[in-house]
Short mmCIF file of C-alpha atoms and ligand atoms in Angstrom, two decimals:
data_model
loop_
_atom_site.label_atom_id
_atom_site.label_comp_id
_atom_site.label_asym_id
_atom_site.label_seq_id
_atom_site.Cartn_x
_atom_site.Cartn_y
_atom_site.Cartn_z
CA UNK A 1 116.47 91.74 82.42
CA UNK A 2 118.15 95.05 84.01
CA UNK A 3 116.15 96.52 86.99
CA UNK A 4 113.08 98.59 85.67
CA UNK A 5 111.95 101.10 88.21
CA UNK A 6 109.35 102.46 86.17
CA UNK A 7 107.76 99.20 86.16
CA UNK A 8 107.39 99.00 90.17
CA UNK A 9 105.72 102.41 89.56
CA UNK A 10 102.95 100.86 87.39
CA UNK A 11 102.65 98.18 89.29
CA UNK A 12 101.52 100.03 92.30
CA UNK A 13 99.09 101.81 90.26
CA UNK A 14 98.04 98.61 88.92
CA UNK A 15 97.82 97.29 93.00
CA UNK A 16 95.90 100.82 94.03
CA UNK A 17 93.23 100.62 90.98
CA UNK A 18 92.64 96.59 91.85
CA UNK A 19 92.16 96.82 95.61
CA UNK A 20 91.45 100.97 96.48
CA UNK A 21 88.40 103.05 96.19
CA UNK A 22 87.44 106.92 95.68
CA UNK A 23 88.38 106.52 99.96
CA UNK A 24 91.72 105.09 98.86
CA UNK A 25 93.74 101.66 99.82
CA UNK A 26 91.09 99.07 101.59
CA UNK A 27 93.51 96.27 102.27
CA UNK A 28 92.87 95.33 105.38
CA UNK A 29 94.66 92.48 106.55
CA UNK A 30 92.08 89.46 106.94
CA UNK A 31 89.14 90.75 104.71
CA UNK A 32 88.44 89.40 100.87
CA UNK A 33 90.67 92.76 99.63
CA UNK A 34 93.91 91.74 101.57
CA UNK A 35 93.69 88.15 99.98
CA UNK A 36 93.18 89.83 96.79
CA UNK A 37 96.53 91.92 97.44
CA UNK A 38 98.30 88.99 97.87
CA UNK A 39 97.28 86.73 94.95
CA UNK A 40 98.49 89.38 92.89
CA UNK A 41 101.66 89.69 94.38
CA UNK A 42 101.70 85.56 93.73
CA UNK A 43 100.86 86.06 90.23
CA UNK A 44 103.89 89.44 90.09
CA UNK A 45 106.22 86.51 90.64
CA UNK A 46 105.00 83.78 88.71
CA UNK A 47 107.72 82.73 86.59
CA UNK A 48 110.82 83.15 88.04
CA UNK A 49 112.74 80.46 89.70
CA UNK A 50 111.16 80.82 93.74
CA UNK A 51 109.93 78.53 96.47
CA UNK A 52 106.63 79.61 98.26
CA UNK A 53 105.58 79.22 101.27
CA UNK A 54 102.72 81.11 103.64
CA UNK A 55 104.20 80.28 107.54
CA UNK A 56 101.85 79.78 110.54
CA UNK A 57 101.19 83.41 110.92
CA UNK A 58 100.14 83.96 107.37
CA UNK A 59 103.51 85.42 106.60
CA UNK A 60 103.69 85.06 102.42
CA UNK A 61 107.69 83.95 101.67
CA UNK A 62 109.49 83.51 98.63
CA UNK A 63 112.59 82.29 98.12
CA UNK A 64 115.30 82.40 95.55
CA UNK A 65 118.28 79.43 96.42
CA UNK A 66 121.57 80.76 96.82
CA UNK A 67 124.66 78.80 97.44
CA UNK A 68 124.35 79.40 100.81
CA UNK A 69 121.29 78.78 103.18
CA UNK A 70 122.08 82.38 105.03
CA UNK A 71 119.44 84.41 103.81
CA UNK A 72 118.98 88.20 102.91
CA UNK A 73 115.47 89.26 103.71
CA UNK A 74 113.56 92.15 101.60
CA UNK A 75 110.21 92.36 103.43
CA UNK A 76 107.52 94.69 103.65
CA UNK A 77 103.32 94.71 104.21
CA UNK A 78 100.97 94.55 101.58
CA UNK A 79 98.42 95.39 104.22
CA UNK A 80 96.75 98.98 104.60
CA UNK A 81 94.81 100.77 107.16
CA UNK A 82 91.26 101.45 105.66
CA UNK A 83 91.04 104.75 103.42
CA UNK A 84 94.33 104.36 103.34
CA UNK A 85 97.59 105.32 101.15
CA UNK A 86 98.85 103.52 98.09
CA UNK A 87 102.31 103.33 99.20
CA UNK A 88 102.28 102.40 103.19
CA UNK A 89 103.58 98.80 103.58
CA UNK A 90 103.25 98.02 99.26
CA UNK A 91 106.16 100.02 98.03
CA UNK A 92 108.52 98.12 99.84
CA UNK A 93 106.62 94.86 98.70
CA UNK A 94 106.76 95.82 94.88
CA UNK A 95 110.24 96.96 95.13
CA UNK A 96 111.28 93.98 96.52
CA UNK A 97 109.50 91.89 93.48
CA UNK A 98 111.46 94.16 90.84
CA UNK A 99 114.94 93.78 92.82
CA UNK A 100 113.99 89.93 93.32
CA UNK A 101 113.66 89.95 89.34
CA UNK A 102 116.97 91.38 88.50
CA UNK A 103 119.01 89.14 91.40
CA UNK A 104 116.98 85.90 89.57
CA UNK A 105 118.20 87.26 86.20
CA UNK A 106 121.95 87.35 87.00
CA UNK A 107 122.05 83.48 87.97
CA UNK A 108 122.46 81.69 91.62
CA UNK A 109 123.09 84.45 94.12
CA UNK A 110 126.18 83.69 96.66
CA UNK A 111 123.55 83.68 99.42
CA UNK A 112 119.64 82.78 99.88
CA UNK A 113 117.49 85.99 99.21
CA UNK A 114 113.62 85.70 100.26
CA UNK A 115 110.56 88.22 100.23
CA UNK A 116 108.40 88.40 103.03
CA UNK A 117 104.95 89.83 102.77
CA UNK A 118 104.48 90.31 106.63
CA UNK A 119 100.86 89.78 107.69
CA UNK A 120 98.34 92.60 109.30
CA UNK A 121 101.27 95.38 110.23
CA UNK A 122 98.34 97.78 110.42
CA UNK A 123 96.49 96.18 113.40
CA UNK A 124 93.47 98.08 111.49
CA UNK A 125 91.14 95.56 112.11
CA UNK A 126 91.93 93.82 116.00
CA UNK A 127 93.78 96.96 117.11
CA UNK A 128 97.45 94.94 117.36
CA UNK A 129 99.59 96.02 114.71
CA UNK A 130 102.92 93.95 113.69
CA UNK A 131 100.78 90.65 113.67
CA UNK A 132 103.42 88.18 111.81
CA UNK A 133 106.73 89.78 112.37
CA UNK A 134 106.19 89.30 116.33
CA UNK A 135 105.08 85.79 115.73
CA UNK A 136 108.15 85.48 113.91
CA UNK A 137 110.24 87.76 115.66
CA UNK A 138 109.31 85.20 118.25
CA UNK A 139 108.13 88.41 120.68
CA UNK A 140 104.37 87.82 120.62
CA UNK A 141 104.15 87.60 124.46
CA UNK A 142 99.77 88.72 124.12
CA UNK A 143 98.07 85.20 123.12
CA UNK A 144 95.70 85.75 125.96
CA UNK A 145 94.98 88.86 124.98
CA UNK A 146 95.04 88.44 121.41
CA UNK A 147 92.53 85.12 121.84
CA UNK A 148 89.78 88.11 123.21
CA UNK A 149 89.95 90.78 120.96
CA UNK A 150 87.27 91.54 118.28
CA UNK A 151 86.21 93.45 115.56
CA UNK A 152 83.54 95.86 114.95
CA UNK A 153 81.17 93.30 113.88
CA UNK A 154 82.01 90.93 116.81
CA UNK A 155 84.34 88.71 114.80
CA UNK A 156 87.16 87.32 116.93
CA UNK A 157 90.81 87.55 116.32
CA UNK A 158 90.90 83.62 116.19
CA UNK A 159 87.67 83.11 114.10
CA UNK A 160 89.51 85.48 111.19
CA UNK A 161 92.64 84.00 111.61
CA UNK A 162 90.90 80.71 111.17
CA UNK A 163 88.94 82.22 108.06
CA UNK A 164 92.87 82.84 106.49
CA UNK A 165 94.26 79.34 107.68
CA UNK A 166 95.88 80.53 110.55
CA UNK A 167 95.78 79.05 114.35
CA UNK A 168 96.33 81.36 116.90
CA UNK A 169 98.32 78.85 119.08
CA UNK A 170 100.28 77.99 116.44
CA UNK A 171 101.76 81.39 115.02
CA UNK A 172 105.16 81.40 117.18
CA UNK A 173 106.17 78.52 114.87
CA UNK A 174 106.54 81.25 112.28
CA UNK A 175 109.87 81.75 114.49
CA UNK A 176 112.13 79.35 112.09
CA UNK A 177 111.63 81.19 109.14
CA UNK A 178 114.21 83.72 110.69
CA UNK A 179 116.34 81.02 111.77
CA UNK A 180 118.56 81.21 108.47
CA UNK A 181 118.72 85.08 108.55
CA UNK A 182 122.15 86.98 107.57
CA UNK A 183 120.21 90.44 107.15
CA UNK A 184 116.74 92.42 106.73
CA UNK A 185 115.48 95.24 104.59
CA UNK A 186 113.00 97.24 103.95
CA UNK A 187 111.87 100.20 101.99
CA UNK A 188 109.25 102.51 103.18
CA UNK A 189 107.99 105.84 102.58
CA UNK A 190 108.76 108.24 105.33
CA UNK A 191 105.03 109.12 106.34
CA UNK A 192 107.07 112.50 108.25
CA UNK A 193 107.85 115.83 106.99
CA UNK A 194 111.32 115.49 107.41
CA UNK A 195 113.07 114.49 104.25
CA UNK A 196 111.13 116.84 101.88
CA UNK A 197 111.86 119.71 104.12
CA UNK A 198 115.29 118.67 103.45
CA UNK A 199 114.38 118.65 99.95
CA UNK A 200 115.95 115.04 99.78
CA UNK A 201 114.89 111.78 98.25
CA UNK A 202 115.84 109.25 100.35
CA UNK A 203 117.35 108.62 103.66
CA UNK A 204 118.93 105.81 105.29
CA UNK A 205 116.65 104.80 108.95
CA UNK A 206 118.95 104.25 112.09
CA UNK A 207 116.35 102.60 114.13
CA UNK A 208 112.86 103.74 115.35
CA UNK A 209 112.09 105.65 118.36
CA UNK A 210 111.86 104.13 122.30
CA UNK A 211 108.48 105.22 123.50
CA UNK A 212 106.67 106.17 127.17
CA UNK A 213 103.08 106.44 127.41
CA UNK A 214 102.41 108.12 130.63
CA UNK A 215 98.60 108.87 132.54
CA UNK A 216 99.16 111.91 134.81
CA UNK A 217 96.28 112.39 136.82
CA UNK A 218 96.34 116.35 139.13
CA UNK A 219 93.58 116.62 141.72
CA UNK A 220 92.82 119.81 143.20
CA UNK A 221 89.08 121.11 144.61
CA UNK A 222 86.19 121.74 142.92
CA UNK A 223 84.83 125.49 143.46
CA UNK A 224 81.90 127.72 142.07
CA UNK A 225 83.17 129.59 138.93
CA UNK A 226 81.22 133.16 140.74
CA UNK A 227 81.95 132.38 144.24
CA UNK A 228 86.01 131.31 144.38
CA UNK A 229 88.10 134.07 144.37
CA UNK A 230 91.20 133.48 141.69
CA UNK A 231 93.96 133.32 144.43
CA UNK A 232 91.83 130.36 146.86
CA UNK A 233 91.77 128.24 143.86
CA UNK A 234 92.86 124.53 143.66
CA UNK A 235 92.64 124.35 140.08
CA UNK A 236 93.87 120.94 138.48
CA UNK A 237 93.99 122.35 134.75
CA UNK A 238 96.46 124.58 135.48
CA UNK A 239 99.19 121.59 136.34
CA UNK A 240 98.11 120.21 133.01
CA UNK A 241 98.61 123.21 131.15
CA UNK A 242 101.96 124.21 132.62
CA UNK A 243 102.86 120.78 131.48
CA UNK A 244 101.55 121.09 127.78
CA UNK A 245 103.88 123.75 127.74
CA UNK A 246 106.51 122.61 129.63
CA UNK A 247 107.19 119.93 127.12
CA UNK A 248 108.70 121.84 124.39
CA UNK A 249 111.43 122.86 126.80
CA UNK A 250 111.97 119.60 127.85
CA UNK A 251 112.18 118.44 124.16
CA UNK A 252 114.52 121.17 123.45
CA UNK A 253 116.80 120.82 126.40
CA UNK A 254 116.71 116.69 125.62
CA UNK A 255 117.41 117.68 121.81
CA UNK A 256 118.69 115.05 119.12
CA UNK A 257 114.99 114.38 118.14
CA UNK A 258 112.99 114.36 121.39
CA UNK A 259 109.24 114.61 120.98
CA UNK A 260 106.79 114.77 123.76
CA UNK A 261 103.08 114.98 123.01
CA UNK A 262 100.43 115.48 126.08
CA UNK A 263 97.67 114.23 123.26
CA UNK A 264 94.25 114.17 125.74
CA UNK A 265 93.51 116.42 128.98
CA UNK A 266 90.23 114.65 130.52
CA UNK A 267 88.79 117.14 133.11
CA UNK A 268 86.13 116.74 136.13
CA UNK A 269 83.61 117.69 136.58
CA UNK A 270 83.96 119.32 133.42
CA UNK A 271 81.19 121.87 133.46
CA UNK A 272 81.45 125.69 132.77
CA UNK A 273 80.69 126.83 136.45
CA UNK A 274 83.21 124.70 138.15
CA UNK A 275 87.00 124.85 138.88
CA UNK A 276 88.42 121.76 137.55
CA UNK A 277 88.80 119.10 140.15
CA UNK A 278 90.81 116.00 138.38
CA UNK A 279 92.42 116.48 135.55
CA UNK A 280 93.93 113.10 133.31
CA UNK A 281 96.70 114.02 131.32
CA UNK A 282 97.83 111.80 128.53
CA UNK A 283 101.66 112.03 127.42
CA UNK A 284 103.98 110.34 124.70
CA UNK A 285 107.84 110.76 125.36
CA UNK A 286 109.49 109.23 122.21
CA UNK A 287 113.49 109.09 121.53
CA UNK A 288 115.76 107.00 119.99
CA UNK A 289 118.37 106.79 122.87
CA UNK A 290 117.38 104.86 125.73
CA UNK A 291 119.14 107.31 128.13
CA UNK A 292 117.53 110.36 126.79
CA UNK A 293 114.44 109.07 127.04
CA UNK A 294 115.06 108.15 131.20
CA UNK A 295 115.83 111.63 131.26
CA UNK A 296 113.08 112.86 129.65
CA UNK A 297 110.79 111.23 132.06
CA UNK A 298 112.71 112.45 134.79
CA UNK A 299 112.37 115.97 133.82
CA UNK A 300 108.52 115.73 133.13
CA UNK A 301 108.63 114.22 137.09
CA UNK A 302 110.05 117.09 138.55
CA UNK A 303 108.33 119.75 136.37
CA UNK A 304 105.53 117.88 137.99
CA UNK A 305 106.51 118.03 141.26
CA UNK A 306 106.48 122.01 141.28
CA UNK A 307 103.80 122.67 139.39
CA UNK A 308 101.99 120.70 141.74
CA UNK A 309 103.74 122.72 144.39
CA UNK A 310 102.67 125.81 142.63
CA UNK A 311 99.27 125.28 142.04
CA UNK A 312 98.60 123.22 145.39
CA UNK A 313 97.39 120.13 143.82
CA UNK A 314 98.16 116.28 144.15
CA UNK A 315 99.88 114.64 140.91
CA UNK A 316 100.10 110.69 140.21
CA UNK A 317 101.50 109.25 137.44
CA UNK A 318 100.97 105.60 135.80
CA UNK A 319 102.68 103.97 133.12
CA UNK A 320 100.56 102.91 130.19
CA UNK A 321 103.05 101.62 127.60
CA UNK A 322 106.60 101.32 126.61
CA UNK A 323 109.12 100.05 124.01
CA UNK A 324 112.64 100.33 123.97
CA UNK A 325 114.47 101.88 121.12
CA UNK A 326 115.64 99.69 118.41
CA UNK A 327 118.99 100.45 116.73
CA UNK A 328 119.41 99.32 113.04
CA UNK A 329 122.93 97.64 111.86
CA UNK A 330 125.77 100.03 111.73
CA UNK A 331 127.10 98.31 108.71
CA UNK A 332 124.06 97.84 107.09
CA UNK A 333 123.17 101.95 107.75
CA UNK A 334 126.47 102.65 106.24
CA UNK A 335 125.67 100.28 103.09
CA UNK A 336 122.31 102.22 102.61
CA UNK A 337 124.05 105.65 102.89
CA UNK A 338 126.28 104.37 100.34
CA UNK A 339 123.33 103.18 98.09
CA UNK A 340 121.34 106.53 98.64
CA UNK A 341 124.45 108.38 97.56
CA UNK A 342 124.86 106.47 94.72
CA UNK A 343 121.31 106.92 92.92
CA UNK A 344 121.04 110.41 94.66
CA UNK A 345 124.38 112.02 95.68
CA UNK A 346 123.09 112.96 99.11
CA UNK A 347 122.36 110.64 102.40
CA UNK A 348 120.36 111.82 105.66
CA UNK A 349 120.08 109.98 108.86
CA UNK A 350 117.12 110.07 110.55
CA UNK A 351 115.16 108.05 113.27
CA UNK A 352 111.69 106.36 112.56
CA UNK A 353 108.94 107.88 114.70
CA UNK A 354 106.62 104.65 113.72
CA UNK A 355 106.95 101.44 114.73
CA UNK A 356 107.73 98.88 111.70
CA UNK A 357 108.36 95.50 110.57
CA UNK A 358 111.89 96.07 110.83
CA UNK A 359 111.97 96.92 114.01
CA UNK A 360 110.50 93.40 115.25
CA UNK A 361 112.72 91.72 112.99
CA UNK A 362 115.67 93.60 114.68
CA UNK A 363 114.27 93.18 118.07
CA UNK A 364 115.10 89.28 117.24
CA UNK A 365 118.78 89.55 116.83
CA UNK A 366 118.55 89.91 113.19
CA UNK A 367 120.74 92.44 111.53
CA UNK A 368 118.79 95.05 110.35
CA UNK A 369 118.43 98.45 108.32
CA UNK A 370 115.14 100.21 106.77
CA UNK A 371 115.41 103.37 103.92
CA UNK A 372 113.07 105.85 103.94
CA UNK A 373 111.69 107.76 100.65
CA UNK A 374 110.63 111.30 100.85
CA UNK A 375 106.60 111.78 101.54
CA UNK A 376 104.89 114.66 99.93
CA UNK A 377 103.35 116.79 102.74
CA UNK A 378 104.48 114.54 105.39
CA UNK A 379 100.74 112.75 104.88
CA UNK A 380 100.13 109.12 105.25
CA UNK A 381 97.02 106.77 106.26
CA UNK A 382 94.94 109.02 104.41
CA UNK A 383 94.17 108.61 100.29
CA UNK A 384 96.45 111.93 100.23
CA UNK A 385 99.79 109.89 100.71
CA UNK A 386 101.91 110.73 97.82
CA UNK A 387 105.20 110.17 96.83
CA UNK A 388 106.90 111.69 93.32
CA UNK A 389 106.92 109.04 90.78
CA UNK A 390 111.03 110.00 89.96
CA UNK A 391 111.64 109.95 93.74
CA UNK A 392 109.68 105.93 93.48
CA UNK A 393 112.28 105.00 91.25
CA UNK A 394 115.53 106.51 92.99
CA UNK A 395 114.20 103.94 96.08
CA UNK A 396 113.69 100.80 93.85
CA UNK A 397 117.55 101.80 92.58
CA UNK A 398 118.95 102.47 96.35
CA UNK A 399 116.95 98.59 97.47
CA UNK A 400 118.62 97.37 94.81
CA UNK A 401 122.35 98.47 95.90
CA UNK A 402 121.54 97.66 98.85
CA UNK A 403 120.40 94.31 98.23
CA UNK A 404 123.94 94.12 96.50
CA UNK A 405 125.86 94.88 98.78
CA UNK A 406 124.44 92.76 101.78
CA UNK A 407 124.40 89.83 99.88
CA UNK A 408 128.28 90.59 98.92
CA UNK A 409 128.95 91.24 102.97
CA UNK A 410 126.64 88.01 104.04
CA UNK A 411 128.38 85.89 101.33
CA UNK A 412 131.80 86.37 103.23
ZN1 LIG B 501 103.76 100.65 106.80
#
């Protein structure tokens, strides 16, 4: 049985009519819909000569014997956000199931190759995203935290685990099913603008972006609006809008991908006849070298510094979240430019903005690449994400070289 692309295609449509809506995709990860997701993907590979297993984080494996235990991992999440696409997470699920197909077809692989079907990489429901590749990844540090979160009905974390056959305190056990790993990959739509402004299909991912969250707060005085003449003013705004705008020359002078977002100005007393007093700025530095992104802050600091000066306000600054970059394999990026090149004749580079699976897989020593597929309009966690069918079917034919060619390079 040669690969069939167009059958991964009709699959997905087959996955979208079963578990969307008019809103689009509703698999949320622990609800009735998500379980639905996944028995189909049991029944997709019914037949062919696999092991299953679900681990103790609800990760779904499969696994196709090799002659060697190392193991080449295809994973992705059949999990959505609700109203969401019909590609996020599924594509690289139903890819994997068609290039699992043709590696069972041509006999006992020289290595192990499994299919993971990570659990809840939305967060959609608790608010923590990457659910079973940090238990496995052996990162989830958040149990406490994790143990007291809740949905919007009141549901605990635990009780829906529970619901799913999962224990809380058990899901770092999930941590030996990467014990055997030689590689990871996974396919994913881009869900950025990037690749179709390039007017390319695919692209191969060389890691995803480091990212600082940031609360500046100015203070200055609050003043009548009539009575305060423009030049007596101690107006905190005006830090945060020097700032806003400050950041695109910071980005540009940082280059190589640098994006800074202030995404929320919070002002008090926030009235029409006042001067603003406090303002709370909220900023996202993201870059995908660690360096850059140092210098990044440092830049925003001093900007700070005289703008404050300028304006005759106080500034403080608290950190409210950060990751380090993640660099993918540079063998395994050079076998996916290869692949991309093969099925399309053209390769990009580019960084991932999101977080992903991949990136918690890589974080655990594993080595690791991802390949993006062009998304129409950039769009994605909305029922608009869209991908070409023809452009579907050049990524099912790049996983599959891929998949070739680590399993050559983890057989030796
Ligand atoms: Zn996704």
């Amino acid at each position: 049985m040669p690969l069939n692309p167009p059958r991964t295609v009709a699959e997905l449509r087959e996955l979208r009519e079963l578990t969307g809506d008019e809103n689009g995709a509703q698999r949320v990860a622990w609800t009735p819909t998500w379980v639905e997701a996944k028995d189909w993907l049991v029944a997709k590979l019914d037949g062919l000569p696999l092991e299953y297993e679900v681990d103790e984080a609800g990760n779904q494996w499969w696994t196709l014997r090799g002659d060697s235990e190392r193991a080449v991992l295809l994973g992705g999440h059949i999990d959505s956000v609700p109203n969401g696409g019909w590609l996020d997470g599924c594509l690289n699920v139903a890819a994997a199931v068609e290039v699992l197909r043709r590696i069972a077809e041509d006999g006992t692989p020289p290595v192990t190759v499994r299919l993971v079907n990570w659990a809840d990489e939305e967060g959609a429901r608790f608010g923590r995203s990457l659910f079973g590749s940090s238990a496995a990844a052996g990162s989830m540090a958040d149990q406490d935290e994790l143990r007291e979160l809740k949905d919007r009905d009141g549901v605990s974390l635990p009780e829906a685990l529970h619901e799913h056959g999962v224990d809380l305190n058990g899901a770092l056990q999930a941590r030996s099913q990467l014990e055997s790993a030689a590689a990871y990959l996974e396919l994913h739509i881009e869900q950025g603008p990037v690749l179709e402004s390039m007017d390319l299909p695919l692209g191969a991912v060389l890691g995803t972006f480091g990212v600082e969250r940031h609360r500046i707060t100015w203070r200055g005085q609050a003043a009548h609006a009539g009575s305060t003449p423009m030049d007596q003013r101690r107006d905190a705004l005006a830090g945060a809008a020097k700032l806003a705008l400050e950041l695109r020359v910071i980005a540009a002078r940082v280059g190589d991908g640098a994006v800074l977002t202030s995404g929320g100005v919070t002002c008090r007393p926030g009235i029409v006849t006042s001067v603003v007093e406090t303002a709370e700025q909220l900023l996202d530095m993201r870059h995908l070298d660690a360096d850059k992104l140092a210098a990044m802050w440092e830049q925003v600091r001093e900007a700070c510094e005289r703008f404050a000066q300028e304006e005759r306000l106080e500034v403080e600054y608290e950190r409210i979240w950060q990751i380090e970059p993640i660099l993918f394999d540079e063998t395994l990026i050079g076998f996916a430019d290869e692949s991309i090149r093969e099925v399309a004749g053209t390769s990009h580079r580019l960084p991932s903005g999101p977080l992903h699976d991949a990136a918690e897989v890589s974080r655990a020593g594993v080595p690791t690449v991802m390949l993006f597929v062009q998304s129409l309009r950039g769009l994605s966690h909305t029922k608009l994400e869209d991908t070409k069918p023809e452009h579907l079917e050049l990524a099912v034919r790049a996983l599959d070289g891929l998949a070739s060619k680590t399993l050559a390079w983890a057989a030796n």
